[in-house]
PDB file of C-alpha atoms in Angstrom:
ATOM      1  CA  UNK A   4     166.101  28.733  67.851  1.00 94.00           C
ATOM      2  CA  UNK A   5     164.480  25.435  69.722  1.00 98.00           C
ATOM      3  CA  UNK A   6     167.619  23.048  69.007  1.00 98.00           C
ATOM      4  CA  UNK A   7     168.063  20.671  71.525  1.00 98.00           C
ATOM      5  CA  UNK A   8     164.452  20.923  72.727  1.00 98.00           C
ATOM      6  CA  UNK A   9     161.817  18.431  72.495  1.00 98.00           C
ATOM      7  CA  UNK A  10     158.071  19.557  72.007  1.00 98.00           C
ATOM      8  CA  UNK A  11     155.007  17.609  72.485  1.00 99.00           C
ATOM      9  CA  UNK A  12     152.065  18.571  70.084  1.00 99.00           C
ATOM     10  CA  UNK A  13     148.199  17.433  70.546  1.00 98.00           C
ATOM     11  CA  UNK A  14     146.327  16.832  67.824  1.00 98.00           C
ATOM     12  CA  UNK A  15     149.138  17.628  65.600  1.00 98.00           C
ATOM     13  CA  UNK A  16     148.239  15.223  62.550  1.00 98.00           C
ATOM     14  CA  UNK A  17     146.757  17.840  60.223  1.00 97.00           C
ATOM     15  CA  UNK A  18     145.627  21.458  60.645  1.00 95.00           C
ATOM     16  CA  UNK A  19     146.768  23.900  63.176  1.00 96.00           C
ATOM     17  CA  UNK A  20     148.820  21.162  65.057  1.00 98.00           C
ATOM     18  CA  UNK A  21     150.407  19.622  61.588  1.00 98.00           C
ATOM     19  CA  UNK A  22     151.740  23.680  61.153  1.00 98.00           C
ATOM     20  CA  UNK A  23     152.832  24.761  64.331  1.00 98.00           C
ATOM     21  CA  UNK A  24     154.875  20.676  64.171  1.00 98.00           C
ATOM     22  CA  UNK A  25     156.492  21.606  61.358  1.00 98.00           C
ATOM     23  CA  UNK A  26     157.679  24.746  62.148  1.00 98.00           C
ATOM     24  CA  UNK A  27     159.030  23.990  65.580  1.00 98.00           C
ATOM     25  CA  UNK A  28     160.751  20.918  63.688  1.00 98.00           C
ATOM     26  CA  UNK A  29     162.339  23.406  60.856  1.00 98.00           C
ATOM     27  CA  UNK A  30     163.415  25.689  64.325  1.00 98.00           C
ATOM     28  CA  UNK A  31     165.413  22.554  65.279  1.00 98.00           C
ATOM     29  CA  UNK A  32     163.079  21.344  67.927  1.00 98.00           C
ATOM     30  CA  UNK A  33     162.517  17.114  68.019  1.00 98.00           C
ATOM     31  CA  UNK A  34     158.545  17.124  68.229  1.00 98.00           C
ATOM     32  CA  UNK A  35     156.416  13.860  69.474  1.00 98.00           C
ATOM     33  CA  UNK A  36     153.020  14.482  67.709  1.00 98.00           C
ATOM     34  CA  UNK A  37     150.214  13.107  69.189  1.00 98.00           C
ATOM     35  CA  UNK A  38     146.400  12.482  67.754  1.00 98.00           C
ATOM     36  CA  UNK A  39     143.833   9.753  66.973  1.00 98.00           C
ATOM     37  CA  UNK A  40     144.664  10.178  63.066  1.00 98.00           C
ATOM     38  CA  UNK A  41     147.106   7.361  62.728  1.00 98.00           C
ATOM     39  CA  UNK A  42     147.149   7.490  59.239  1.00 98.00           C
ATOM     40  CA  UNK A  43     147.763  11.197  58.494  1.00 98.00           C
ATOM     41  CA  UNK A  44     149.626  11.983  61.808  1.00 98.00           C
ATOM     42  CA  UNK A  45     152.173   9.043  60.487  1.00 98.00           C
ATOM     43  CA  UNK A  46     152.353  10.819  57.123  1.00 98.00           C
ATOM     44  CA  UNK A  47     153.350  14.192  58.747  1.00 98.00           C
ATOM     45  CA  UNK A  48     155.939  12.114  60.852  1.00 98.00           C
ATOM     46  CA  UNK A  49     157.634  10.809  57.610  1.00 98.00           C
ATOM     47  CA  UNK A  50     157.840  14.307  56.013  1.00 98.00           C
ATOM     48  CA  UNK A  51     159.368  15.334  59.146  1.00 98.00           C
ATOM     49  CA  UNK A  52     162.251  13.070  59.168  1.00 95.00           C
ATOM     50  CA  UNK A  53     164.277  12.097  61.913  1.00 94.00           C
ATOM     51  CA  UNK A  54     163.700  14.039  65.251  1.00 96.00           C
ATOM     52  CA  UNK A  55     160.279  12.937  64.877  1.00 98.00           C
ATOM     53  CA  UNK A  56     157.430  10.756  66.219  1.00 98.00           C
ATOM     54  CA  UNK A  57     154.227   9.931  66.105  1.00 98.00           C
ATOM     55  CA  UNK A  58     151.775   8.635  69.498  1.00 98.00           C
ATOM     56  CA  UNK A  59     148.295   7.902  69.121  1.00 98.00           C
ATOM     57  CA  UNK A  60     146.374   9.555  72.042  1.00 98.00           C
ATOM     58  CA  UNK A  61     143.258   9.927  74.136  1.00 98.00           C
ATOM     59  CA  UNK A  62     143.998  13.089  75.394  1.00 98.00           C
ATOM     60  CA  UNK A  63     141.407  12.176  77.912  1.00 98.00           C
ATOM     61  CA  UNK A  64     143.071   9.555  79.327  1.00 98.00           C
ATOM     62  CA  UNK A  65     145.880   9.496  81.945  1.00 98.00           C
ATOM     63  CA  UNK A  66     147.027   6.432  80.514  1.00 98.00           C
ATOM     64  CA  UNK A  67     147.608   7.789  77.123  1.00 98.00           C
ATOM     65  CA  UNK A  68     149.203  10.714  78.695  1.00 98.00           C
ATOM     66  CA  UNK A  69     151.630   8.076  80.628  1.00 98.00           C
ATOM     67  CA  UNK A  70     152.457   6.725  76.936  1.00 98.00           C
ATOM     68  CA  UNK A  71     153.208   9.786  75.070  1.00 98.00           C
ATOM     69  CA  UNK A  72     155.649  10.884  78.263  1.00 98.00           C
ATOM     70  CA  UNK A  73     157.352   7.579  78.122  1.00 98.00           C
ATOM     71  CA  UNK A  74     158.083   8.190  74.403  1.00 98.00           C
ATOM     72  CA  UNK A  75     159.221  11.201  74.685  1.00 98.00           C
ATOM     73  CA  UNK A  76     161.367  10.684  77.177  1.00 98.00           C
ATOM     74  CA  UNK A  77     162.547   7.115  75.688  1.00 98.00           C
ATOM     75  CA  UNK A  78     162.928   8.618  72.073  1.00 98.00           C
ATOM     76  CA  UNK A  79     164.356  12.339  73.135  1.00 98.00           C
ATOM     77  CA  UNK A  80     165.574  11.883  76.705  1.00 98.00           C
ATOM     78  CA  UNK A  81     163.666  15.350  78.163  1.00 98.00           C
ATOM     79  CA  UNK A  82     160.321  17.466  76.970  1.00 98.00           C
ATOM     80  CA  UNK A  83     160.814  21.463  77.196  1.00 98.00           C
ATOM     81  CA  UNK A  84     157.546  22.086  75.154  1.00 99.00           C
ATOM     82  CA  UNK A  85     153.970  21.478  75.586  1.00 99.00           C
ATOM     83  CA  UNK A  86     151.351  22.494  72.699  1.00 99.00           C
ATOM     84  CA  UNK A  87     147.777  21.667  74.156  1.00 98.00           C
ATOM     85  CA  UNK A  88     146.296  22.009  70.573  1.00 98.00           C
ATOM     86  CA  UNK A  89     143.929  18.886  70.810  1.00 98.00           C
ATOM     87  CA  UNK A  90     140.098  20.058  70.499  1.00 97.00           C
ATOM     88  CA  UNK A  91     136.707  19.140  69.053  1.00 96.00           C
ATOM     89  CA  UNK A  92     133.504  21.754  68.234  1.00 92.00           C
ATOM     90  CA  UNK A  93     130.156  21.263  69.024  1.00 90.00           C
ATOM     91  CA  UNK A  94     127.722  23.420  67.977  1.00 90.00           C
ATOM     92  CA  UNK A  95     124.046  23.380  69.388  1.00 91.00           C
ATOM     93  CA  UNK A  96     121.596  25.508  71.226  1.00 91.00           C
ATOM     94  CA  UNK A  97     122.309  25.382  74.905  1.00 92.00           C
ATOM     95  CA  UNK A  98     118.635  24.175  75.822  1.00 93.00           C
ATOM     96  CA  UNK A  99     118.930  21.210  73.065  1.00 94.00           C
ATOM     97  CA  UNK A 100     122.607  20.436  74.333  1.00 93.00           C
ATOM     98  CA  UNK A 101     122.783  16.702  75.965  1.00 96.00           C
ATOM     99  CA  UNK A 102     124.730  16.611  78.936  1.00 95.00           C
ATOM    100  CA  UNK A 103     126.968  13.356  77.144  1.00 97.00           C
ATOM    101  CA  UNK A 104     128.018  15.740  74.468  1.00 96.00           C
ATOM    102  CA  UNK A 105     128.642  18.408  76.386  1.00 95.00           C
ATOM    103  CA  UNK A 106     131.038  16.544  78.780  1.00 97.00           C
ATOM    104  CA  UNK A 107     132.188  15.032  75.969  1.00 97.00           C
ATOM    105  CA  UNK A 108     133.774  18.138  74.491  1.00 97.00           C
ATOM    106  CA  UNK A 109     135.070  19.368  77.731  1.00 97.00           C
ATOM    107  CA  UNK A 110     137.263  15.863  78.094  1.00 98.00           C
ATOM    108  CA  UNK A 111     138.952  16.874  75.079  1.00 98.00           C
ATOM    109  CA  UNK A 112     139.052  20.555  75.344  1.00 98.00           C
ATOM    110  CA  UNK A 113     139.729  20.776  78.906  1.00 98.00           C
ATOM    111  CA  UNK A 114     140.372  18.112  80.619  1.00 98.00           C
ATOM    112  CA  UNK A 115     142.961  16.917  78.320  1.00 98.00           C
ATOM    113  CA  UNK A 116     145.038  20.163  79.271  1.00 98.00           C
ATOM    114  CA  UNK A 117     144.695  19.779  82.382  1.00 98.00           C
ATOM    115  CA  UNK A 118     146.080  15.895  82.015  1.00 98.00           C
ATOM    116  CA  UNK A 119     149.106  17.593  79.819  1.00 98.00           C
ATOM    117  CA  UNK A 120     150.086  19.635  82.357  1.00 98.00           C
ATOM    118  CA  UNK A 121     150.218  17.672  84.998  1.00 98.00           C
ATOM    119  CA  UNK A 122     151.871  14.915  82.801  1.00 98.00           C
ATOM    120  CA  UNK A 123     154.719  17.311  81.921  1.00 98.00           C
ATOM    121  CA  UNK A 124     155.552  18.758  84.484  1.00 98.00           C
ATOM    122  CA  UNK A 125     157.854  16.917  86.221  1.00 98.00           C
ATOM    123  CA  UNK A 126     160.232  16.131  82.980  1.00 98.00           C
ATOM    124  CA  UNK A 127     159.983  19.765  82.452  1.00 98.00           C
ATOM    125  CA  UNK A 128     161.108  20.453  86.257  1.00 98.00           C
ATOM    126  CA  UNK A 129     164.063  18.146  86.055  1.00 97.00           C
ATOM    127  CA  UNK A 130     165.222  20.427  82.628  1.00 95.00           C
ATOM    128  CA  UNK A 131     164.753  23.679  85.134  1.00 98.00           C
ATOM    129  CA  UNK A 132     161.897  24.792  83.210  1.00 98.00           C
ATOM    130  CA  UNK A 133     159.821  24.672  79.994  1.00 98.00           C
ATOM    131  CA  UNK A 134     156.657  26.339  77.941  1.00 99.00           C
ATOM    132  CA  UNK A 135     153.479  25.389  78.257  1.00 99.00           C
ATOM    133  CA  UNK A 136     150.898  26.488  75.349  1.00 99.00           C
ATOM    134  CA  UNK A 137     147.463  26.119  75.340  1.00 98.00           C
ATOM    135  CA  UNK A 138     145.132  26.916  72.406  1.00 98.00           C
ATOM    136  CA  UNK A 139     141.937  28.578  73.763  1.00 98.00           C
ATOM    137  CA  UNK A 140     139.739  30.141  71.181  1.00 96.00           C
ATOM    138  CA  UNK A 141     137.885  33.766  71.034  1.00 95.00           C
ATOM    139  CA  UNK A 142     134.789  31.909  71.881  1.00 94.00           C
ATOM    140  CA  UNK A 143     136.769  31.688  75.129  1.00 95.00           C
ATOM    141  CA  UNK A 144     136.374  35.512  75.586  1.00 94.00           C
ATOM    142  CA  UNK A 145     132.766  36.371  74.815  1.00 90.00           C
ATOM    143  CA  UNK A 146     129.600  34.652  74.411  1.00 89.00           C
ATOM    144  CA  UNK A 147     128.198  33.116  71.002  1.00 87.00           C
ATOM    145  CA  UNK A 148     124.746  31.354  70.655  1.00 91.00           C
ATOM    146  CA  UNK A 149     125.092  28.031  70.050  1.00 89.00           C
ATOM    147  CA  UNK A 150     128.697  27.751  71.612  1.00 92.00           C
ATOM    148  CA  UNK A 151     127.646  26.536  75.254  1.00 94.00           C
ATOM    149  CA  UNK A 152     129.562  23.433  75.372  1.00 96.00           C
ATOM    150  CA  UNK A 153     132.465  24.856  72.877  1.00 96.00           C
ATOM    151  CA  UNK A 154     132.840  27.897  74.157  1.00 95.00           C
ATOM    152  CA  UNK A 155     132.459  27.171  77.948  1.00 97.00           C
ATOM    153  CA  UNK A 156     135.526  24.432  77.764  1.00 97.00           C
ATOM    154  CA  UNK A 157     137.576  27.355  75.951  1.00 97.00           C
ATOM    155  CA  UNK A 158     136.482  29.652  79.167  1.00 97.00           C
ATOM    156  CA  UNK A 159     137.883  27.473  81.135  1.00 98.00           C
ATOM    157  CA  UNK A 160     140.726  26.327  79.550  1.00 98.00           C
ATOM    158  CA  UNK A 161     141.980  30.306  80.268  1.00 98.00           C
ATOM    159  CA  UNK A 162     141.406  30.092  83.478  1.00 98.00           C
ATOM    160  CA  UNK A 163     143.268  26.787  83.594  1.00 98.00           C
ATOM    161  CA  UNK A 164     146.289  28.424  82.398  1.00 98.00           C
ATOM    162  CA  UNK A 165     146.499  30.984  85.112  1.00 98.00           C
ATOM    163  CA  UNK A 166     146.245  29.197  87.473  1.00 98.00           C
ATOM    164  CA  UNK A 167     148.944  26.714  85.906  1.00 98.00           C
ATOM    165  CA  UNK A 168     151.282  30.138  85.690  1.00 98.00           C
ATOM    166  CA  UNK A 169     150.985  31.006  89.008  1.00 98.00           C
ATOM    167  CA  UNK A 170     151.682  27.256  90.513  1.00 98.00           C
ATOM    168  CA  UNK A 171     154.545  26.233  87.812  1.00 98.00           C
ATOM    169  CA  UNK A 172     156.584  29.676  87.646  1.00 98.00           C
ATOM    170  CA  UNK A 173     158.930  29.091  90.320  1.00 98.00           C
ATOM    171  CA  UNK A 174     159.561  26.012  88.589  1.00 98.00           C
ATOM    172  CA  UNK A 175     160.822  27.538  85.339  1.00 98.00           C
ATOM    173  CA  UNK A 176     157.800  26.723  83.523  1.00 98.00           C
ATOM    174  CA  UNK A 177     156.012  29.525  81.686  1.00 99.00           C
ATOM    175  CA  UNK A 178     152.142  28.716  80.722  1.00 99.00           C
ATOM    176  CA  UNK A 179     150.816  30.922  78.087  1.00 99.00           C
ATOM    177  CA  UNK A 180     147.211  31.270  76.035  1.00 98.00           C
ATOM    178  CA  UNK A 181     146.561  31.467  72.245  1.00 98.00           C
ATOM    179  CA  UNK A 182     142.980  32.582  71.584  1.00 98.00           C
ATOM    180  CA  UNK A 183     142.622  31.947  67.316  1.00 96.00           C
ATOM    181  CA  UNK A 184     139.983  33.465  65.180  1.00 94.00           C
ATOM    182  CA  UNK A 185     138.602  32.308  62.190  1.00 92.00           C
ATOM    183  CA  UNK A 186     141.379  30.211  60.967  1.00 93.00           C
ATOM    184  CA  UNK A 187     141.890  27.938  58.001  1.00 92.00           C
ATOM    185  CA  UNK A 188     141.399  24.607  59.254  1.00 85.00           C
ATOM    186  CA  UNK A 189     139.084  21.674  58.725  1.00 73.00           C
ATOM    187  CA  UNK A 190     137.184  23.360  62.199  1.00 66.00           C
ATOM    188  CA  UNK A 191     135.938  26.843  59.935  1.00 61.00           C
ATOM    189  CA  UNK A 192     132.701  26.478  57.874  1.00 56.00           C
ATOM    190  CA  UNK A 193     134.047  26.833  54.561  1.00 54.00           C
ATOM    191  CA  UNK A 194     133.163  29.318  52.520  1.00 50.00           C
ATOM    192  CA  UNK A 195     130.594  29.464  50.633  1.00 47.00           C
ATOM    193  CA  UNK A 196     129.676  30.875  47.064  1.00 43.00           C
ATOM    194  CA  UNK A 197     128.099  34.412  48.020  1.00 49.00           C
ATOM    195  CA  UNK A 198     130.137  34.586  50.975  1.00 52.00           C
ATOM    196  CA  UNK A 199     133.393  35.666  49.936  1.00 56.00           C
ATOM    197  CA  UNK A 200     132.928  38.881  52.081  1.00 73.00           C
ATOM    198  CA  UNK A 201     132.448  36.973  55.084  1.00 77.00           C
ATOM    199  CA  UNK A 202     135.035  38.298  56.835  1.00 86.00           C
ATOM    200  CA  UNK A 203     135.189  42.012  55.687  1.00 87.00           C
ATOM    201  CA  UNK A 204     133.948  42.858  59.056  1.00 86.00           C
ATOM    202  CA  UNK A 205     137.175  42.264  60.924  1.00 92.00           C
ATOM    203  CA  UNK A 206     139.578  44.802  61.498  1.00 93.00           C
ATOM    204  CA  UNK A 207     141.942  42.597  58.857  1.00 94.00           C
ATOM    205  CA  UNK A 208     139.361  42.125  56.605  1.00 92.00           C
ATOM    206  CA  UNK A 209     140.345  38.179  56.309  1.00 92.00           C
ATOM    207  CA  UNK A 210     140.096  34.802  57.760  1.00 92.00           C
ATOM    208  CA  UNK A 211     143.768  33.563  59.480  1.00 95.00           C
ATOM    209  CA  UNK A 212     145.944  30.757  58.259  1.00 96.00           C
ATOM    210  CA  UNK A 213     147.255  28.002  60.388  1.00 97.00           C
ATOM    211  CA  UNK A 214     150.868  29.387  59.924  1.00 97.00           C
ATOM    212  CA  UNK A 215     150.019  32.608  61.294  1.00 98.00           C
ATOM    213  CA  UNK A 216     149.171  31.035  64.865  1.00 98.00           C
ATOM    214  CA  UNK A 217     152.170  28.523  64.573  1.00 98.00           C
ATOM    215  CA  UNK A 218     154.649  31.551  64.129  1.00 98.00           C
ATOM    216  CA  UNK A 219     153.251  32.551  67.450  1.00 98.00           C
ATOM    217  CA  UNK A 220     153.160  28.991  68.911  1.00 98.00           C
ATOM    218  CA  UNK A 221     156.982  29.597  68.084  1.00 98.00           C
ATOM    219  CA  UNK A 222     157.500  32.485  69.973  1.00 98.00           C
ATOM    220  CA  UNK A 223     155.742  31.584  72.690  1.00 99.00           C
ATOM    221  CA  UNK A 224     158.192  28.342  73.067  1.00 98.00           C
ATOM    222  CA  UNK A 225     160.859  29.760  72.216  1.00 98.00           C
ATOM    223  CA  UNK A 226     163.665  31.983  74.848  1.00 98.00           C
ATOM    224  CA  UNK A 227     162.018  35.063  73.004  1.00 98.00           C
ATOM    225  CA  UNK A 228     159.666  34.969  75.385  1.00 98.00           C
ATOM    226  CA  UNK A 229     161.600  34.080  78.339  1.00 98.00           C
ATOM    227  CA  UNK A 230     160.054  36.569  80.653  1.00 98.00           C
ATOM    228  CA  UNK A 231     155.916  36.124  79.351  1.00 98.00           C
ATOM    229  CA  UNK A 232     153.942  33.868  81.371  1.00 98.00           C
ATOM    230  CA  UNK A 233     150.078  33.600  82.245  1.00 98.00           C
ATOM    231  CA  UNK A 234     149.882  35.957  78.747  1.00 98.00           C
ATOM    232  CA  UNK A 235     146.451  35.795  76.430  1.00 98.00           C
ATOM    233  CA  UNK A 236     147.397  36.142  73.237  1.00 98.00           C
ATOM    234  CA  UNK A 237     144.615  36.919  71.125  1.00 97.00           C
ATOM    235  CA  UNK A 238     145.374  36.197  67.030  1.00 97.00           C
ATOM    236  CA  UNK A 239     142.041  37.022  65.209  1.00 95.00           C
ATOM    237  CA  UNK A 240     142.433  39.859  62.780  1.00 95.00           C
ATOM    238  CA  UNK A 241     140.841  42.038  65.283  1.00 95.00           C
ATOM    239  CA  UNK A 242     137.770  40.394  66.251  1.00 93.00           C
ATOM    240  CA  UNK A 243     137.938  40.936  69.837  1.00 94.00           C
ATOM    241  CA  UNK A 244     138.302  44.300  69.269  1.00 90.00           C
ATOM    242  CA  UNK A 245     135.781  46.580  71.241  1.00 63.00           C
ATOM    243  CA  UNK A 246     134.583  43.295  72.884  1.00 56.00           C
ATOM    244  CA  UNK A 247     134.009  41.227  69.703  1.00 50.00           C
ATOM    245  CA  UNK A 248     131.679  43.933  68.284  1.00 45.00           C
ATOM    246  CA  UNK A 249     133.432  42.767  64.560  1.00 47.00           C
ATOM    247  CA  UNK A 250     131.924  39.264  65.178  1.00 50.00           C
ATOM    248  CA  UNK A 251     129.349  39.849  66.561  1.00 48.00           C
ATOM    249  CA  UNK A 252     128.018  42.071  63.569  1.00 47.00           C
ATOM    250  CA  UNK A 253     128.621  38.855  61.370  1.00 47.00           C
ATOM    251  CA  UNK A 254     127.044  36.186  62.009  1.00 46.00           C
ATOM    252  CA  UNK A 255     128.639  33.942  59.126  1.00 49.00           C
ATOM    253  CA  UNK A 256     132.038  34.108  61.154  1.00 51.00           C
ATOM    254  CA  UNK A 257     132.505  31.054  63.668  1.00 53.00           C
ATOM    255  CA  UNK A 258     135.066  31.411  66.554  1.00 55.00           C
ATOM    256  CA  UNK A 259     136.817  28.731  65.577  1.00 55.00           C
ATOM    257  CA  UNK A 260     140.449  27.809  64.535  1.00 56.00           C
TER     258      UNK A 260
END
C-alpha cells in the first residue's frame, strides 16, 4: 500500500506515534521516527527492522527539523509522508495559566507543525506530491475549562492545516486533520476504580485505542485518499456529536489522545 514511500513520524517513540509507525512500516512504508525518548524511540526502531530510523528532535527547533530532513533524505533518498503527531498537555485554569507554559505548549503543538511543513515541503515537491497529517485533538473543536493553552494550540493547529491545503495543493501535497478522542495513551487519565463507566456517555460507549487512529493515519497517507485534502477527520466515538454535548455531560472524559 505505502511501498516505496518514506514517512516521517513526530513523537513516534511510544503511544499514538509508536502505532501509527508500525503500521505504515507493516504497509511497506520506510518511516524516520522522531522524539526526545532516545531510549524507547530506539527500541521501536529495532523491532522495526530495516527501513527504519530513529532522530532525536526538538520539534521546536528549525535546526532539528534541518536534521531529521537530512536523514531522511540521506537514509531513504525522498519523504512522501508527514505525521505531525508530536504534542504535550497542559492542564490549568486559564486565569492561573503562566504565559512560559502556555507558549511552551504551543512550540510543541503548533509551532512544531508549522516547522514540519515547511521543512517538507520541498522534498515532497521534487516527488510531485505527498501527505501531510496533522493530529489536532477534539479540544480543537469546542471549549473545555482548563484547556486554554491545550486546547487553543489544537485550534490553531486546524486552522494551520487549511491554510497549508490551500497553499501546497497545486503542488501535489494533500494536508489533512485527525481530531482523537479519548484515546489509550500515556496522555488519558487512567481510569480509575469507580470509573469504569466513564465513557458510557459517548455515542460508542468506550475510550479509543491508538490503532484505531493509526488505521486512519494510514488512509489518510495512503493513494486511498488521493482526492481528500484540507479534510477534519474527527475519531472520538461520537463525542463531537451535537457539538460535544456527550463530553460535555461527563466531566471525567479528557479530550485527549
Amino acid at each position: 500500500m505505502l511501498e516505496g514511500r518514506v514517512a516521517v513520524i513526530t513523537g513516534a517513540a511510544r503511544g499514538q506515534g509508536a502505532a501509527d509507525a508500525l503500521l505504515l512500516a507493516r504497509a511497506g512504508a520506510a518511516v524516520v521516527m522522531t522524539d526526545l525518548l532516545e531510549d524507547q524511540g530506539n527500541d521501536l526502531r529495532r523491532e522495526i527492522g530495516g527501513g527504519s530510523l530513529f532522530v532525536r528532535h526538538d520539534v521546536s527547533k528549525v535546526e532539528d527539523w534541518n536534521v531529521v530532513v537530512e536523514a531522511a533524505l540521506g537514509a531513504f533518498g525522498r519523504i512522501d509522508i508527514l505525521v505531525n503527531n508530536a504534542g504535550i498537555h497542559r492542564s490549568s485554569p486559564l486565569l492561573e495559566e503562566s504565559p512560559e507554559d502556555f507558549q511552551r505548549v504551543w512550540s510543541v503543538n503548533l509551532l512544531g507543525p508549522f516547522l514540519g511543513i515547511r521543512a517538507v515541503s520541498a522534498p515532497m515537491k521534487e516527488c510531485g506530491g505527498g501527505s501531510i497529517i496533522n493530529i489536532s485533538s477534539t479540544a480543537g473543536a469546542s471549549g473545555f475549562a482548563g484547556h486554554a493553552s491545550y486546547g487553543s494550540s489544537k485550534w490553531g493547529l486546524r486552522g494551520l492545516s487549511k491554510t497549508a491545503a490551500v497553499e501546497l495543493g497545486p503542488f501535489g501535497i494533500r494536508v489533512n486533520t485527525i481530531l482523537p478522542g479519548a484515546i489509550n495513551t500515556s496522555m488519558m487519565t487512567p481510569v480509575s476504580s469507580g470509573q469504569e463507566d466513564r465513557f458510557a456517555s459517548l455515542p460508542l460507549g468506550r475510550h479509543g485505542e491508538p490503532d484505531e487512529i493509526a488505521r486512519v493515519v494510514l488512509f489518510l497517507a495512503s493513494d486511498a485518499s488521493s482526492y481528500i485534502t484540507g479534510a477534519e477527520i474527527a475519531v472520538d466515538g461520537g463525542a463531537l456529536i451535537n457539538g460535544a454535548t456527550a463530553l460535555s455531560r461527563n466531566s471525567n472524559i479528557h479530550p485527549l489522545r
